[in-house]
CSV table of C-alpha atoms and ligand atoms in Angstrom, one decimal:
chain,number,residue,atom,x,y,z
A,1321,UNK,CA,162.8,44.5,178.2
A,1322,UNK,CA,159.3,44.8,179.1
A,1323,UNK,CA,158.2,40.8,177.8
A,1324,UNK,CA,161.4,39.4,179.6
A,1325,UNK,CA,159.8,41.5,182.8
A,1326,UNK,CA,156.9,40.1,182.4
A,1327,UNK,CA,157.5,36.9,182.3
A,1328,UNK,CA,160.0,36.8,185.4
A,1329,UNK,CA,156.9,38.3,187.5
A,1330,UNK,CA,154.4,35.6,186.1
A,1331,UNK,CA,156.9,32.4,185.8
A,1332,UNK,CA,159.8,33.1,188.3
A,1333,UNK,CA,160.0,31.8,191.7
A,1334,UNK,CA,162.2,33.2,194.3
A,1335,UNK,CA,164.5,30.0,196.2
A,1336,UNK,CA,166.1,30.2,199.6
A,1337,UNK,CA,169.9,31.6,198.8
A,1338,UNK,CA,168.5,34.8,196.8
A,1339,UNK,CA,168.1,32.4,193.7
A,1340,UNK,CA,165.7,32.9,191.0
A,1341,UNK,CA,164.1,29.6,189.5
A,1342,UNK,CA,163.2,30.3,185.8
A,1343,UNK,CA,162.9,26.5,184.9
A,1344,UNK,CA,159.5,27.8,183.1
A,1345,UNK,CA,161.0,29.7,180.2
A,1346,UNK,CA,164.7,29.9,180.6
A,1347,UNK,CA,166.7,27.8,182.6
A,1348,UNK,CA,164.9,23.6,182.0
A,1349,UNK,CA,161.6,24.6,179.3
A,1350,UNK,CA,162.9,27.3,176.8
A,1351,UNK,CA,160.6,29.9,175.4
A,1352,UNK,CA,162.5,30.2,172.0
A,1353,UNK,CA,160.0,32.6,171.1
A,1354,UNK,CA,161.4,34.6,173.9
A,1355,UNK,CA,164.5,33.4,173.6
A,1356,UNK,CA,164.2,35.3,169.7
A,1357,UNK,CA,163.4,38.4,171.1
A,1358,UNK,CA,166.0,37.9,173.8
A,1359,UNK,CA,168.9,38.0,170.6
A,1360,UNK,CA,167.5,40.8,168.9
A,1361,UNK,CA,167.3,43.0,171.6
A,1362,UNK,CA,171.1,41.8,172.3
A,1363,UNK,CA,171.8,42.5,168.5
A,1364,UNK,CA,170.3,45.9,168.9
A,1365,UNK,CA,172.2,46.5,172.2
A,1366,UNK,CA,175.8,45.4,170.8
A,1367,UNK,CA,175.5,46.8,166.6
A,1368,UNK,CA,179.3,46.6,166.9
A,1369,UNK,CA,181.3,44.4,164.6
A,1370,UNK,CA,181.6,40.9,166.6
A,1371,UNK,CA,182.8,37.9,165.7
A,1372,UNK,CA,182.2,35.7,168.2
A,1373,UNK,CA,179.9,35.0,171.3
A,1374,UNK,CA,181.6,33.1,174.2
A,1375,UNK,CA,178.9,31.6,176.6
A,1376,UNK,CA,179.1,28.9,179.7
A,1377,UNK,CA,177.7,25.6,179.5
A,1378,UNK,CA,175.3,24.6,180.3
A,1379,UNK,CA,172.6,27.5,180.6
A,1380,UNK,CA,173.8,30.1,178.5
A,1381,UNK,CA,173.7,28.1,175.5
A,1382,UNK,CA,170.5,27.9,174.2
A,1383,UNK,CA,170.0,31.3,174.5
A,1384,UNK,CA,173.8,32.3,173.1
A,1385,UNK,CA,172.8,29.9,170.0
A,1386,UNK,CA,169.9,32.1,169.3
A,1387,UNK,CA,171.4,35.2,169.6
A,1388,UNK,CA,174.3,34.6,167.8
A,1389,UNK,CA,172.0,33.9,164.6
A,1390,UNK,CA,171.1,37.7,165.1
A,1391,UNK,CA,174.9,38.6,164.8
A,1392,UNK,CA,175.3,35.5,162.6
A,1393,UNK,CA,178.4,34.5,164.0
A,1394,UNK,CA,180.1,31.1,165.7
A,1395,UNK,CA,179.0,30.4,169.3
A,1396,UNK,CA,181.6,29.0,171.5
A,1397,UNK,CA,180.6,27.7,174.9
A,1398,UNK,CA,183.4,27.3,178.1
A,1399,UNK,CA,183.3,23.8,178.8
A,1400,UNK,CA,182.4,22.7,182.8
A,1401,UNK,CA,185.2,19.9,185.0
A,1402,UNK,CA,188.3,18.7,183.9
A,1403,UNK,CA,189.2,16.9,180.3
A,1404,UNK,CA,191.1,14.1,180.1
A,1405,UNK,CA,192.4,15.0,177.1
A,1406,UNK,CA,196.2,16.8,178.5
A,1407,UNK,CA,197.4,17.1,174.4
A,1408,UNK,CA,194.5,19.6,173.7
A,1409,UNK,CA,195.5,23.3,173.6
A,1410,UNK,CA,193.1,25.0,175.9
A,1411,UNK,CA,192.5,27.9,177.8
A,1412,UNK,CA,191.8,27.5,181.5
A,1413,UNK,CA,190.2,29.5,184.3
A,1414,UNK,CA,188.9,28.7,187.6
A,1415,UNK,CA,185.4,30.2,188.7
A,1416,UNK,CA,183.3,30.0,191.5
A,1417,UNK,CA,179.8,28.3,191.1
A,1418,UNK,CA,177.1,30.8,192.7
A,1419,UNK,CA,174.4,28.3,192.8
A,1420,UNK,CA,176.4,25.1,194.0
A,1421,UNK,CA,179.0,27.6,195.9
A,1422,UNK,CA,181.8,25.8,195.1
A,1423,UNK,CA,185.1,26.1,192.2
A,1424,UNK,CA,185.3,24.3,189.2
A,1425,UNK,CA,187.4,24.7,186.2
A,1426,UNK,CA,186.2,25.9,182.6
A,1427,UNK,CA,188.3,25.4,179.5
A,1428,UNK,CA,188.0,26.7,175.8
A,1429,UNK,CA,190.1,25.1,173.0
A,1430,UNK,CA,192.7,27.9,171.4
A,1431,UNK,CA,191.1,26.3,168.3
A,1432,UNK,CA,188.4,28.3,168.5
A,1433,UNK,CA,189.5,31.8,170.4
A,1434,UNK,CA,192.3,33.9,169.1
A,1435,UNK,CA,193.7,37.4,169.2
A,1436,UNK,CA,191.9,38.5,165.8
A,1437,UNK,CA,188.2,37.9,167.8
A,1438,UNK,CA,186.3,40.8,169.3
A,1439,UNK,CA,183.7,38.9,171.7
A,1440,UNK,CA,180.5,39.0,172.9
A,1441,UNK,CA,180.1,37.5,176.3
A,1442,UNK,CA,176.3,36.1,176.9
A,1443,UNK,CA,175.0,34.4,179.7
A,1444,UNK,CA,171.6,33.8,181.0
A,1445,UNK,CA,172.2,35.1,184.9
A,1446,UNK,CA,175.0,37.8,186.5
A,1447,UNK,CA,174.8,37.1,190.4
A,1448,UNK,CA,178.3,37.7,191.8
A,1449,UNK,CA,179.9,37.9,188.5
A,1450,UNK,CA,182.0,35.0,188.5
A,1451,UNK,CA,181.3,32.7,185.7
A,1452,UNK,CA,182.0,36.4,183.4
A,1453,UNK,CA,185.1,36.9,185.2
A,1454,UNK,CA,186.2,33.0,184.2
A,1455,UNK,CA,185.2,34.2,180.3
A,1456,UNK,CA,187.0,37.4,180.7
A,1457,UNK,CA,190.4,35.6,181.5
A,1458,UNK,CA,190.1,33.1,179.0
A,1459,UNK,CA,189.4,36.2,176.5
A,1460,UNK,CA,192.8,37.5,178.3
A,1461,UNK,CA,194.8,34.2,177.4
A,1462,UNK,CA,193.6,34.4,174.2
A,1463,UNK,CA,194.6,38.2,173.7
A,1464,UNK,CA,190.7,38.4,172.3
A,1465,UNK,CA,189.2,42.1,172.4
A,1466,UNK,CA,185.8,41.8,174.6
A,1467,UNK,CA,183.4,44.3,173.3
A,1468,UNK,CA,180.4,43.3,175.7
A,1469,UNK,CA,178.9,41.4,177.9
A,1470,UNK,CA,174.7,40.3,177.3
A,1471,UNK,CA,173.2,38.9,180.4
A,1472,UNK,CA,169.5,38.0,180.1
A,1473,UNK,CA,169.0,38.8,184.5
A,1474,UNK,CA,171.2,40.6,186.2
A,1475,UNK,CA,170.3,40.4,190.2
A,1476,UNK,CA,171.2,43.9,191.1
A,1477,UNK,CA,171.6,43.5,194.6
A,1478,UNK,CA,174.5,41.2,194.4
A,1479,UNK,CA,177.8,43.2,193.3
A,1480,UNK,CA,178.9,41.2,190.0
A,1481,UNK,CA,177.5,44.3,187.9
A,1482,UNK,CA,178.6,46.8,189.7
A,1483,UNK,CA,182.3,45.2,189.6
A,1484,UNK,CA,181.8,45.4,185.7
A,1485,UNK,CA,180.9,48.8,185.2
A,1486,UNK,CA,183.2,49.9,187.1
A,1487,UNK,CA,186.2,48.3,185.2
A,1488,UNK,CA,184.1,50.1,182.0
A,1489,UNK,CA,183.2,47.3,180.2
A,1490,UNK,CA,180.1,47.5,178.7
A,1491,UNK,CA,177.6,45.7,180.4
A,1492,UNK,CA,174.2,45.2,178.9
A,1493,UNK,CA,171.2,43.3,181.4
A,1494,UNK,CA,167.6,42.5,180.2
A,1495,UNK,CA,166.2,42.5,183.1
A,1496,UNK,CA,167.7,43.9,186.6
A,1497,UNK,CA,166.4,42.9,189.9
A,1498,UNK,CA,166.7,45.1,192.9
A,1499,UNK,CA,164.9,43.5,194.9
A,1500,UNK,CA,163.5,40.1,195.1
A,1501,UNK,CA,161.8,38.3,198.1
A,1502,UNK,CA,158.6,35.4,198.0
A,1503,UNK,CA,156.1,38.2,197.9
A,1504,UNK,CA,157.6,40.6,195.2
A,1505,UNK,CA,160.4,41.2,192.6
A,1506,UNK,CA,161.3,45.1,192.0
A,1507,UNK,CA,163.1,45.4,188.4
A,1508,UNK,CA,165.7,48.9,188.0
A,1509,UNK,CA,164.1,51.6,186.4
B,600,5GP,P1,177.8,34.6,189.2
B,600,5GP,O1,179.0,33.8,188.6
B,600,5GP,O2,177.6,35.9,188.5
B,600,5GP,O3,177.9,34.7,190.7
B,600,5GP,O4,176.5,33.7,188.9
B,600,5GP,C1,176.1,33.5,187.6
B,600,5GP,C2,175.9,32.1,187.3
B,600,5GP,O5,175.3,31.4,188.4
B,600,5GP,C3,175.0,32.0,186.1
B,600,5GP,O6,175.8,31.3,185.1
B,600,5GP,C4,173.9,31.1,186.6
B,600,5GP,O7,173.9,29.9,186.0
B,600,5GP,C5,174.0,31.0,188.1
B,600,5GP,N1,173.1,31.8,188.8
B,600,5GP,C6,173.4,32.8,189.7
B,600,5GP,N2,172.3,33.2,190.3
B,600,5GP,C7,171.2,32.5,189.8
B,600,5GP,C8,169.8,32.6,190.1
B,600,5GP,O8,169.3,33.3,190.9
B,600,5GP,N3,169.1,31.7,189.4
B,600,5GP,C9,169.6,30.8,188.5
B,600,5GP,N4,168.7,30.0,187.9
B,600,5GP,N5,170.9,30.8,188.2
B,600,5GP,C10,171.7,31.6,188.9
């Protein structure tokens, strides 16, 4: 996605710990006008039936929300920490935080997931491939068909991608980064 490219090489700035801070347009300020052109290019990526999209708060939302008025369909985002609340039927999975490298729990209420859903996963960044692998075994509790996964950047030298495709599941990244250091970013071909 050539305005999504773009963008990276004018806005992004490489951190220590091979992270990419896209606070300008994605990840603090949102571009919705990129953010638009983000969920069409999803739509046009995934013309399947769907009925949902599953995101993770917080990041993935805004950008879920907008998409899933291209597929016009509910948007249901994992929820971060614990919940009080024991009563509450929810789904549960354990994933490991790339960016603050350490576990926490996500949960989705069974309200709102169920075995007649065929998903769309979306999230804004795919680094080791943990927070999608949380989303995937909540969509396995749920007995929910996944029929994709969005991601807006996938860094391509970290092995959460390559973990995906190779269990088949069709994987679908904006923008892939091969290469990132302070002096350059090198996108996949
Ligand atoms: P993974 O679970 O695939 O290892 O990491 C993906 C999650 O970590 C995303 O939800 C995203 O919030 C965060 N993340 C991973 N790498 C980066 C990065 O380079 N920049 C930013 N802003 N977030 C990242």
């Amino acid at each position: 996605m050539r305005l999504l490219k773009e963008r990276i090489l004018r806005d992004g700035e490489v951190r220590q710990g091979n992270v990419l801070k896209v606070d300008k347009f994605l990840n603090h300020q949102c571009d919705i006008r990129l953010f638009n052109e983000i969920g069409q290019e999803l739509r046009a990526r995934f013309p399947q039936e769907i009925t949902k999209i599953l995101t993770i708060e917080a990041s993935g939302i805004g950008i879920a929300c907008i998409a899933g008025q291209y597929f016009d369909v509910p948007v249901v985002f994992a929820k971060k920490g614990r919940h009080s609340n024991q009563d509450e039927h929810l789904y549960r999975a354990t994933v490991h935080s790339y960016t603050y490298n350490k576990d926490y729990e996500i949960t989705v209420s069974q309200e709102f997931i169920g075995s007649q859903d065929r998903v769309l996963i979306i999230d804004d960044f795919l680094a080791n491939g943990k927070a999608v692998e949380g989303l995937l075994d909540i969509l396995c509790q749920a007995g929910a068909a996944l029929v994709g996964v969005g991601i807006v950047i996938e860094k391509g030298f970290q092995d959460g991608g390559k973990k995906l495709r190779e269990r088949g599941i069709d994987l679908q990244s904006l923008a892939i980064i091969d290469k990132m250091d302070e002096k350059q970013i090198v996108f996949r071909e």
